[in-house]
GROMACS .gro file of C-alpha atoms in nm:
model
  421
    1UNK     CA    1  14.805 -20.923  16.064
    2UNK     CA    2  14.964 -20.688  16.316
    3UNK     CA    3  14.871 -20.349  16.456
    4UNK     CA    4  15.071 -20.085  16.642
    5UNK     CA    5  14.952 -19.759  16.789
    6UNK     CA    6  15.092 -19.466  16.979
    7UNK     CA    7  14.863 -19.199  17.120
    8UNK     CA    8  14.962 -18.834  17.123
    9UNK     CA    9  14.743 -18.530  17.198
   10UNK     CA   10  14.540 -18.414  16.899
   11UNK     CA   11  14.528 -18.050  16.795
   12UNK     CA   12  14.165 -17.941  16.755
   13UNK     CA   13  14.108 -17.751  16.431
   14UNK     CA   14  13.814 -17.531  16.345
   15UNK     CA   15  13.592 -17.704  16.087
   16UNK     CA   16  13.619 -17.578  15.731
   17UNK     CA   17  13.291 -17.430  15.610
   18UNK     CA   18  13.218 -17.472  15.239
   19UNK     CA   19  12.965 -17.226  15.099
   20UNK     CA   20  12.856 -17.444  14.809
   21UNK     CA   21  12.534 -17.613  14.701
   22UNK     CA   22  12.523 -17.952  14.533
   23UNK     CA   23  12.298 -17.986  14.225
   24UNK     CA   24  11.941 -18.094  14.305
   25UNK     CA   25  11.981 -18.415  14.102
   26UNK     CA   26  12.212 -18.551  14.372
   27UNK     CA   27  12.475 -18.817  14.302
   28UNK     CA   28  12.400 -18.827  13.928
   29UNK     CA   29  12.562 -18.485  13.896
   30UNK     CA   30  12.913 -18.365  13.985
   31UNK     CA   31  12.975 -17.989  14.014
   32UNK     CA   32  13.303 -17.862  13.870
   33UNK     CA   33  13.396 -17.688  14.193
   34UNK     CA   34  13.473 -18.018  14.369
   35UNK     CA   35  13.783 -18.035  14.147
   36UNK     CA   36  13.898 -17.673  14.179
   37UNK     CA   37  13.792 -17.511  14.509
   38UNK     CA   38  14.087 -17.481  14.754
   39UNK     CA   39  13.852 -17.496  15.055
   40UNK     CA   40  13.702 -17.822  14.930
   41UNK     CA   41  14.051 -17.963  14.878
   42UNK     CA   42  14.164 -17.870  15.229
   43UNK     CA   43  13.856 -18.023  15.387
   44UNK     CA   44  13.921 -18.344  15.190
   45UNK     CA   45  14.272 -18.358  15.333
   46UNK     CA   46  14.132 -18.326  15.686
   47UNK     CA   47  13.832 -18.557  15.651
   48UNK     CA   48  13.965 -18.828  15.422
   49UNK     CA   49  14.339 -18.847  15.480
   50UNK     CA   50  14.382 -18.720  15.837
   51UNK     CA   51  14.045 -18.857  15.946
   52UNK     CA   52  13.900 -19.199  16.031
   53UNK     CA   53  14.042 -19.376  15.727
   54UNK     CA   54  14.314 -19.633  15.663
   55UNK     CA   55  14.576 -19.521  15.413
   56UNK     CA   56  14.807 -19.734  15.203
   57UNK     CA   57  15.173 -19.673  15.286
   58UNK     CA   58  15.365 -19.951  15.110
   59UNK     CA   59  15.470 -20.314  15.098
   60UNK     CA   60  15.686 -20.473  15.366
   61UNK     CA   61  15.929 -20.594  15.097
   62UNK     CA   62  16.017 -20.227  15.036
   63UNK     CA   63  16.180 -20.209  15.380
   64UNK     CA   64  16.351 -20.550  15.409
   65UNK     CA   65  16.621 -20.469  15.667
   66UNK     CA   66  16.652 -20.290  15.998
   67UNK     CA   67  16.682 -19.919  15.917
   68UNK     CA   68  16.546 -19.946  15.564
   69UNK     CA   69  16.283 -19.683  15.496
   70UNK     CA   70  16.044 -19.546  15.237
   71UNK     CA   71  15.933 -19.185  15.227
   72UNK     CA   72  15.558 -19.167  15.164
   73UNK     CA   73  15.261 -18.930  15.170
   74UNK     CA   74  14.918 -18.960  15.325
   75UNK     CA   75  14.728 -18.689  15.146
   76UNK     CA   76  14.949 -18.383  15.178
   77UNK     CA   77  15.120 -18.511  15.495
   78UNK     CA   78  15.469 -18.659  15.457
   79UNK     CA   79  15.536 -18.979  15.653
   80UNK     CA   80  15.811 -19.242  15.675
   81UNK     CA   81  15.770 -19.620  15.670
   82UNK     CA   82  16.072 -19.770  15.847
   83UNK     CA   83  16.176 -20.106  15.995
   84UNK     CA   84  16.297 -20.067  16.355
   85UNK     CA   85  16.560 -20.252  16.557
   86UNK     CA   86  16.309 -20.522  16.651
   87UNK     CA   87  16.221 -20.584  16.287
   88UNK     CA   88  15.880 -20.420  16.321
   89UNK     CA   89  15.752 -20.168  16.067
   90UNK     CA   90  15.667 -19.820  16.193
   91UNK     CA   91  15.497 -19.534  16.015
   92UNK     CA   92  15.604 -19.201  16.164
   93UNK     CA   93  15.540 -18.841  16.071
   94UNK     CA   94  15.811 -18.696  15.848
   95UNK     CA   95  15.860 -18.376  16.042
   96UNK     CA   96  16.093 -18.266  16.316
   97UNK     CA   97  15.926 -18.196  16.651
   98UNK     CA   98  16.134 -17.878  16.675
   99UNK     CA   99  16.048 -17.662  16.372
  100UNK     CA  100  15.863 -17.904  16.148
  101UNK     CA  101  16.126 -17.964  15.879
  102UNK     CA  102  16.115 -18.297  15.697
  103UNK     CA  103  16.376 -18.527  15.848
  104UNK     CA  104  16.380 -18.761  15.547
  105UNK     CA  105  16.429 -18.628  15.194
  106UNK     CA  106  16.512 -18.939  14.991
  107UNK     CA  107  16.243 -19.177  14.861
  108UNK     CA  108  16.418 -19.490  14.991
  109UNK     CA  109  16.735 -19.585  15.176
  110UNK     CA  110  16.883 -19.735  15.491
  111UNK     CA  111  16.976 -19.545  15.807
  112UNK     CA  112  17.073 -19.606  16.169
  113UNK     CA  113  16.857 -19.315  16.284
  114UNK     CA  114  16.707 -18.989  16.156
  115UNK     CA  115  16.866 -18.648  16.202
  116UNK     CA  116  16.695 -18.324  16.110
  117UNK     CA  117  16.934 -18.122  15.889
  118UNK     CA  118  16.810 -17.790  16.028
  119UNK     CA  119  16.915 -17.809  16.395
  120UNK     CA  120  17.022 -18.176  16.399
  121UNK     CA  121  16.770 -18.310  16.644
  122UNK     CA  122  16.817 -18.686  16.633
  123UNK     CA  123  16.551 -18.960  16.643
  124UNK     CA  124  16.564 -19.339  16.662
  125UNK     CA  125  16.373 -19.569  16.426
  126UNK     CA  126  16.065 -19.553  16.650
  127UNK     CA  127  16.055 -19.174  16.633
  128UNK     CA  128  16.188 -19.119  16.986
  129UNK     CA  129  16.400 -18.808  17.035
  130UNK     CA  130  16.753 -18.922  17.127
  131UNK     CA  131  16.956 -18.606  17.141
  132UNK     CA  132  16.984 -18.233  17.073
  133UNK     CA  133  17.307 -18.043  16.996
  134UNK     CA  134  17.393 -17.788  17.265
  135UNK     CA  135  17.121 -17.918  17.493
  136UNK     CA  136  17.334 -17.798  17.787
  137UNK     CA  137  17.444 -17.485  17.603
  138UNK     CA  138  17.797 -17.375  17.513
  139UNK     CA  139  18.058 -17.233  17.746
  140UNK     CA  140  17.806 -17.245  18.027
  141UNK     CA  141  17.547 -17.035  17.848
  142UNK     CA  142  17.226 -17.113  17.663
  143UNK     CA  143  17.085 -17.459  17.620
  144UNK     CA  144  16.742 -17.605  17.687
  145UNK     CA  145  16.564 -17.560  18.021
  146UNK     CA  146  16.674 -17.812  18.285
  147UNK     CA  147  16.329 -17.971  18.292
  148UNK     CA  148  16.321 -18.026  17.914
  149UNK     CA  149  16.225 -18.392  17.867
  150UNK     CA  150  16.335 -18.566  17.547
  151UNK     CA  151  16.056 -18.820  17.591
  152UNK     CA  152  15.794 -18.550  17.541
  153UNK     CA  153  15.920 -18.445  17.199
  154UNK     CA  154  15.933 -18.754  16.984
  155UNK     CA  155  15.774 -18.786  16.641
  156UNK     CA  156  15.418 -18.920  16.632
  157UNK     CA  157  15.390 -19.287  16.542
  158UNK     CA  158  15.072 -19.376  16.355
  159UNK     CA  159  14.846 -19.677  16.407
  160UNK     CA  160  14.956 -19.936  16.153
  161UNK     CA  161  14.831 -20.267  16.017
  162UNK     CA  162  15.008 -20.531  15.809
  163UNK     CA  163  14.772 -20.723  15.579
  164UNK     CA  164  14.948 -20.993  15.380
  165UNK     CA  165  15.259 -20.779  15.346
  166UNK     CA  166  15.080 -20.450  15.272
  167UNK     CA  167  15.121 -20.170  15.527
  168UNK     CA  168  14.835 -19.934  15.617
  169UNK     CA  169  14.824 -19.643  15.860
  170UNK     CA  170  14.579 -19.399  16.014
  171UNK     CA  171  14.617 -19.073  16.204
  172UNK     CA  172  14.292 -19.134  16.391
  173UNK     CA  173  14.246 -19.302  16.729
  174UNK     CA  174  13.879 -19.348  16.637
  175UNK     CA  175  13.916 -19.523  16.300
  176UNK     CA  176  13.750 -19.867  16.293
  177UNK     CA  177  13.959 -20.181  16.257
  178UNK     CA  178  14.113 -20.230  15.914
  179UNK     CA  179  13.888 -20.531  15.853
  180UNK     CA  180  13.574 -20.336  15.938
  181UNK     CA  181  13.691 -20.040  15.732
  182UNK     CA  182  13.752 -20.244  15.416
  183UNK     CA  183  13.472 -20.498  15.433
  184UNK     CA  184  13.465 -20.856  15.305
  185UNK     CA  185  13.465 -20.787  14.930
  186UNK     CA  186  13.771 -20.561  14.940
  187UNK     CA  187  13.958 -20.787  15.182
  188UNK     CA  188  13.894 -21.082  14.951
  189UNK     CA  189  14.061 -20.893  14.664
  190UNK     CA  190  14.361 -20.793  14.877
  191UNK     CA  191  14.401 -21.149  15.003
  192UNK     CA  192  14.369 -21.280  14.647
  193UNK     CA  193  14.677 -21.080  14.545
  194UNK     CA  194  14.859 -21.110  14.878
  195UNK     CA  195  14.795 -21.477  14.965
  196UNK     CA  196  15.052 -21.499  15.243
  197UNK     CA  197  15.358 -21.549  15.025
  198UNK     CA  198  15.673 -21.348  15.080
  199UNK     CA  199  15.671 -21.053  14.841
  200UNK     CA  200  15.946 -20.939  14.604
  201UNK     CA  201  15.976 -20.577  14.492
  202UNK     CA  202  16.015 -20.541  14.114
  203UNK     CA  203  16.012 -20.165  14.064
  204UNK     CA  204  15.825 -19.836  14.045
  205UNK     CA  205  15.688 -19.586  13.800
  206UNK     CA  206  15.562 -19.242  13.892
  207UNK     CA  207  15.421 -18.940  13.715
  208UNK     CA  208  15.264 -18.602  13.791
  209UNK     CA  209  14.920 -18.563  13.633
  210UNK     CA  210  14.769 -18.211  13.610
  211UNK     CA  211  14.424 -18.302  13.737
  212UNK     CA  212  14.243 -18.321  14.069
  213UNK     CA  213  14.313 -18.641  14.263
  214UNK     CA  214  13.947 -18.752  14.255
  215UNK     CA  215  13.956 -18.765  13.876
  216UNK     CA  216  14.196 -19.057  13.889
  217UNK     CA  217  13.979 -19.223  14.151
  218UNK     CA  218  13.680 -19.181  13.918
  219UNK     CA  219  13.883 -19.310  13.625
  220UNK     CA  220  13.942 -19.640  13.805
  221UNK     CA  221  13.574 -19.660  13.899
  222UNK     CA  222  13.472 -19.606  13.535
  223UNK     CA  223  13.469 -19.921  13.321
  224UNK     CA  224  13.258 -19.733  13.065
  225UNK     CA  225  13.552 -19.523  12.939
  226UNK     CA  226  13.784 -19.823  12.918
  227UNK     CA  227  13.550 -19.989  12.668
  228UNK     CA  228  13.588 -19.687  12.436
  229UNK     CA  229  13.913 -19.498  12.493
  230UNK     CA  230  14.178 -19.769  12.505
  231UNK     CA  231  14.244 -19.922  12.161
  232UNK     CA  232  14.482 -20.174  12.314
  233UNK     CA  233  14.232 -20.296  12.571
  234UNK     CA  234  13.945 -20.314  12.325
  235UNK     CA  235  14.120 -20.478  12.033
  236UNK     CA  236  14.293 -20.751  12.231
  237UNK     CA  237  13.994 -20.820  12.453
  238UNK     CA  238  14.167 -20.717  12.776
  239UNK     CA  239  13.875 -20.494  12.876
  240UNK     CA  240  13.560 -20.465  12.666
  241UNK     CA  241  13.192 -20.389  12.700
  242UNK     CA  242  13.100 -20.745  12.607
  243UNK     CA  243  13.326 -20.907  12.868
  244UNK     CA  244  13.194 -21.085  13.174
  245UNK     CA  245  13.236 -20.837  13.458
  246UNK     CA  246  13.146 -20.721  13.808
  247UNK     CA  247  13.120 -20.363  13.941
  248UNK     CA  248  13.062 -20.367  14.316
  249UNK     CA  249  13.049 -20.051  14.533
  250UNK     CA  250  13.140 -20.124  14.896
  251UNK     CA  251  13.197 -19.928  15.214
  252UNK     CA  252  12.892 -19.715  15.145
  253UNK     CA  253  13.041 -19.623  14.807
  254UNK     CA  254  13.388 -19.529  14.929
  255UNK     CA  255  13.557 -19.848  14.807
  256UNK     CA  256  13.491 -20.057  14.500
  257UNK     CA  257  13.569 -20.391  14.340
  258UNK     CA  258  13.579 -20.409  13.960
  259UNK     CA  259  13.674 -20.716  13.762
  260UNK     CA  260  13.666 -20.808  13.392
  261UNK     CA  261  13.749 -21.138  13.225
  262UNK     CA  262  13.967 -21.148  12.913
  263UNK     CA  263  13.762 -21.251  12.610
  264UNK     CA  264  14.050 -21.241  12.363
  265UNK     CA  265  14.074 -21.057  12.031
  266UNK     CA  266  13.749 -21.110  11.846
  267UNK     CA  267  13.477 -20.918  11.666
  268UNK     CA  268  13.133 -20.917  11.823
  269UNK     CA  269  12.818 -20.712  11.790
  270UNK     CA  270  12.941 -20.487  12.071
  271UNK     CA  271  13.264 -20.393  11.892
  272UNK     CA  272  13.065 -20.211  11.624
  273UNK     CA  273  13.010 -19.926  11.871
  274UNK     CA  274  13.374 -19.918  11.979
  275UNK     CA  275  13.534 -19.675  11.735
  276UNK     CA  276  13.878 -19.761  11.864
  277UNK     CA  277  13.841 -20.133  11.794
  278UNK     CA  278  14.110 -20.212  11.537
  279UNK     CA  279  14.064 -20.546  11.367
  280UNK     CA  280  14.377 -20.470  11.166
  281UNK     CA  281  14.586 -20.393  11.476
  282UNK     CA  282  14.847 -20.663  11.520
  283UNK     CA  283  15.104 -20.722  11.789
  284UNK     CA  284  15.428 -20.893  11.698
  285UNK     CA  285  15.492 -21.015  12.050
  286UNK     CA  286  15.174 -21.190  12.163
  287UNK     CA  287  15.336 -21.259  12.499
  288UNK     CA  288  15.263 -20.894  12.585
  289UNK     CA  289  14.892 -20.976  12.608
  290UNK     CA  290  14.910 -21.347  12.692
  291UNK     CA  291  14.949 -21.434  13.060
  292UNK     CA  292  15.101 -21.751  13.192
  293UNK     CA  293  14.844 -21.962  13.375
  294UNK     CA  294  14.818 -21.840  13.733
  295UNK     CA  295  14.546 -21.781  13.989
  296UNK     CA  296  14.440 -21.470  13.799
  297UNK     CA  297  14.433 -21.610  13.446
  298UNK     CA  298  14.215 -21.399  13.217
  299UNK     CA  299  14.128 -21.166  13.505
  300UNK     CA  300  14.176 -20.789  13.498
  301UNK     CA  301  14.089 -20.544  13.773
  302UNK     CA  302  14.102 -20.537  14.149
  303UNK     CA  303  13.994 -20.323  14.443
  304UNK     CA  304  14.004 -19.952  14.511
  305UNK     CA  305  14.059 -19.885  14.881
  306UNK     CA  306  13.954 -19.530  14.962
  307UNK     CA  307  14.100 -19.279  14.977
  308UNK     CA  308  14.400 -19.336  14.754
  309UNK     CA  309  14.504 -19.695  14.674
  310UNK     CA  310  14.426 -19.968  14.424
  311UNK     CA  311  14.544 -20.329  14.421
  312UNK     CA  312  14.518 -20.475  14.074
  313UNK     CA  313  14.609 -20.750  13.830
  314UNK     CA  314  14.685 -20.711  13.459
  315UNK     CA  315  14.784 -21.038  13.292
  316UNK     CA  316  15.071 -21.153  13.520
  317UNK     CA  317  15.153 -20.802  13.640
  318UNK     CA  318  15.078 -20.740  14.009
  319UNK     CA  319  15.079 -20.381  14.121
  320UNK     CA  320  14.954 -20.117  14.360
  321UNK     CA  321  14.855 -19.770  14.250
  322UNK     CA  322  14.885 -19.486  14.497
  323UNK     CA  323  14.740 -19.140  14.436
  324UNK     CA  324  14.909 -18.849  14.614
  325UNK     CA  325  14.716 -18.519  14.599
  326UNK     CA  326  14.931 -18.220  14.500
  327UNK     CA  327  14.684 -17.934  14.541
  328UNK     CA  328  14.340 -17.898  14.383
  329UNK     CA  329  14.471 -17.924  14.028
  330UNK     CA  330  14.731 -18.203  14.034
  331UNK     CA  331  14.816 -18.543  14.173
  332UNK     CA  332  15.112 -18.779  14.170
  333UNK     CA  333  15.048 -19.136  14.060
  334UNK     CA  334  15.286 -19.408  14.182
  335UNK     CA  335  15.281 -19.768  14.060
  336UNK     CA  336  15.460 -20.029  14.271
  337UNK     CA  337  15.522 -20.356  14.087
  338UNK     CA  338  15.581 -20.673  14.284
  339UNK     CA  339  15.592 -21.050  14.263
  340UNK     CA  340  15.654 -21.339  14.500
  341UNK     CA  341  15.984 -21.468  14.634
  342UNK     CA  342  15.907 -21.814  14.496
  343UNK     CA  343  15.848 -21.687  14.139
  344UNK     CA  344  16.081 -21.847  13.887
  345UNK     CA  345  16.284 -21.628  13.649
  346UNK     CA  346  16.031 -21.673  13.369
  347UNK     CA  347  15.742 -21.550  13.582
  348UNK     CA  348  15.941 -21.249  13.701
  349UNK     CA  349  16.020 -21.165  13.339
  350UNK     CA  350  15.651 -21.187  13.248
  351UNK     CA  351  15.546 -20.971  13.542
  352UNK     CA  352  15.784 -20.700  13.426
  353UNK     CA  353  15.680 -20.736  13.063
  354UNK     CA  354  15.310 -20.707  13.140
  355UNK     CA  355  15.384 -20.398  13.349
  356UNK     CA  356  15.439 -20.221  13.015
  357UNK     CA  357  15.062 -20.203  12.975
  358UNK     CA  358  15.053 -19.949  13.258
  359UNK     CA  359  15.255 -19.658  13.392
  360UNK     CA  360  15.337 -19.318  13.232
  361UNK     CA  361  15.420 -19.463  12.888
  362UNK     CA  362  15.209 -19.779  12.914
  363UNK     CA  363  15.020 -19.907  12.612
  364UNK     CA  364  14.700 -19.830  12.805
  365UNK     CA  365  14.765 -19.586  13.089
  366UNK     CA  366  14.909 -19.304  12.879
  367UNK     CA  367  14.557 -19.251  12.738
  368UNK     CA  368  14.417 -19.186  13.086
  369UNK     CA  369  14.669 -18.923  13.196
  370UNK     CA  370  14.614 -18.723  12.876
  371UNK     CA  371  14.236 -18.732  12.912
  372UNK     CA  372  14.243 -18.631  13.279
  373UNK     CA  373  14.455 -18.331  13.186
  374UNK     CA  374  14.197 -18.230  12.924
  375UNK     CA  375  13.908 -18.271  13.169
  376UNK     CA  376  14.078 -18.053  13.431
  377UNK     CA  377  14.146 -17.785  13.170
  378UNK     CA  378  13.785 -17.796  13.053
  379UNK     CA  379  13.618 -17.770  13.392
  380UNK     CA  380  13.866 -17.505  13.513
  381UNK     CA  381  13.754 -17.283  13.227
  382UNK     CA  382  13.388 -17.341  13.314
  383UNK     CA  383  13.375 -17.343  13.696
  384UNK     CA  384  12.993 -17.345  13.712
  385UNK     CA  385  12.958 -17.651  13.488
  386UNK     CA  386  12.816 -17.984  13.603
  387UNK     CA  387  12.902 -18.340  13.494
  388UNK     CA  388  12.635 -18.604  13.429
  389UNK     CA  389  12.688 -18.964  13.547
  390UNK     CA  390  12.376 -19.157  13.446
  391UNK     CA  391  12.522 -19.435  13.231
  392UNK     CA  392  12.363 -19.758  13.353
  393UNK     CA  393  12.087 -19.569  13.534
  394UNK     CA  394  12.067 -19.352  13.844
  395UNK     CA  395  12.100 -19.617  14.115
  396UNK     CA  396  12.403 -19.727  14.318
  397UNK     CA  397  12.348 -20.104  14.312
  398UNK     CA  398  12.617 -20.352  14.193
  399UNK     CA  399  12.626 -20.413  13.817
  400UNK     CA  400  12.730 -20.717  13.615
  401UNK     CA  401  12.810 -20.516  13.302
  402UNK     CA  402  13.073 -20.263  13.193
  403UNK     CA  403  12.867 -19.984  13.040
  404UNK     CA  404  12.796 -19.822  13.376
  405UNK     CA  405  12.891 -19.531  13.600
  406UNK     CA  406  12.743 -19.690  13.911
  407UNK     CA  407  13.071 -19.687  14.105
  408UNK     CA  408  13.110 -19.313  14.050
  409UNK     CA  409  12.752 -19.245  14.160
  410UNK     CA  410  12.802 -19.458  14.471
  411UNK     CA  411  13.124 -19.275  14.550
  412UNK     CA  412  12.967 -18.930  14.533
  413UNK     CA  413  12.678 -19.047  14.746
  414UNK     CA  414  12.939 -19.138  15.010
  415UNK     CA  415  13.145 -18.823  14.942
  416UNK     CA  416  12.855 -18.583  14.996
  417UNK     CA  417  12.771 -18.738  15.330
  418UNK     CA  418  13.129 -18.737  15.455
  419UNK     CA  419  13.190 -18.379  15.340
  420UNK     CA  420  12.856 -18.243  15.459
  421UNK     CA  421  12.752 -18.143  15.109
   0.00000   0.00000   0.00000
């Protein structure tokens, strides 16, 4: 693991005051306004993304060479992950120190340096300002003041950590160490999927979902819906109410670990309550739901690292999910699929094949995006409504069963404290 940090003065902002009252029932209720209120959204950006949190930026295999970069977002703030001349990975703000224009517009690429297209201020791969056109003026007139110091106008470089090939960054000087922030249970899941092997990038999928960003977070903390909504999961035993499972809130409820074990396609007493169980549903290519024996055989799930990342396993597919808020009513969802450099061709083929379960048109994930759209539409029309999350009880203790909303309750217990609600 490695960590880099550059300190720059912090602009002090006036705190955002939210004139809202949470329902008396506490974390078993969720008011609709948390998904629609612009003031709530802006405070979330400040507290959760620009605050004392560690944010997923990418995988080191996405920037394999000097000058290779990935454009990324931390909340609504654009940043750049780039490998510098020394081979180290930086995360810098994607904004010119002059007027604030983004200096990087492409999602990925390779450069020698960064030049702002507006006034062509030029920066090296560490974010240092290298040059300014007409710094000395033209024809003896104009130019910057003689005491203008290039060193004072570089782009801020964030604190970064590399954990097993995954890159994380924070804007805060006061954020705890990455290990302390995540905790043992989450770190164990990350290390399980990133065991020290060299990673190989396999591809991406991305989509824009018209719902608040927290709805996707809740969706991944909700095993209850997966046992009912997803015909593919239920029928082929990939995720069912009768599967052996663990639902563990961590980090005071901010993070979570959720794991299910594949029970295969079979009828049980529990399937009688699963309307989407299809005993007649057949798949011509069983390889789609049959993993090759690996460390994760029969294991589905992973860890959600607050605020916006999930590391997960589905059959032989290894992936990260990254949620990018796009205003109160939308978010972008990006899947990054990866494998290991020592994978043989057959394993790489299986990893890509099993990736078809997820993504915008995945056999499973397409159900989620449609439902989140419908939820956002429903609560937007009824802004004073309140959701109930009491499945499995009212507590926030770990559960060893799927029919539970404990991870959502634990999250909103954390959320209320962090937001002052």
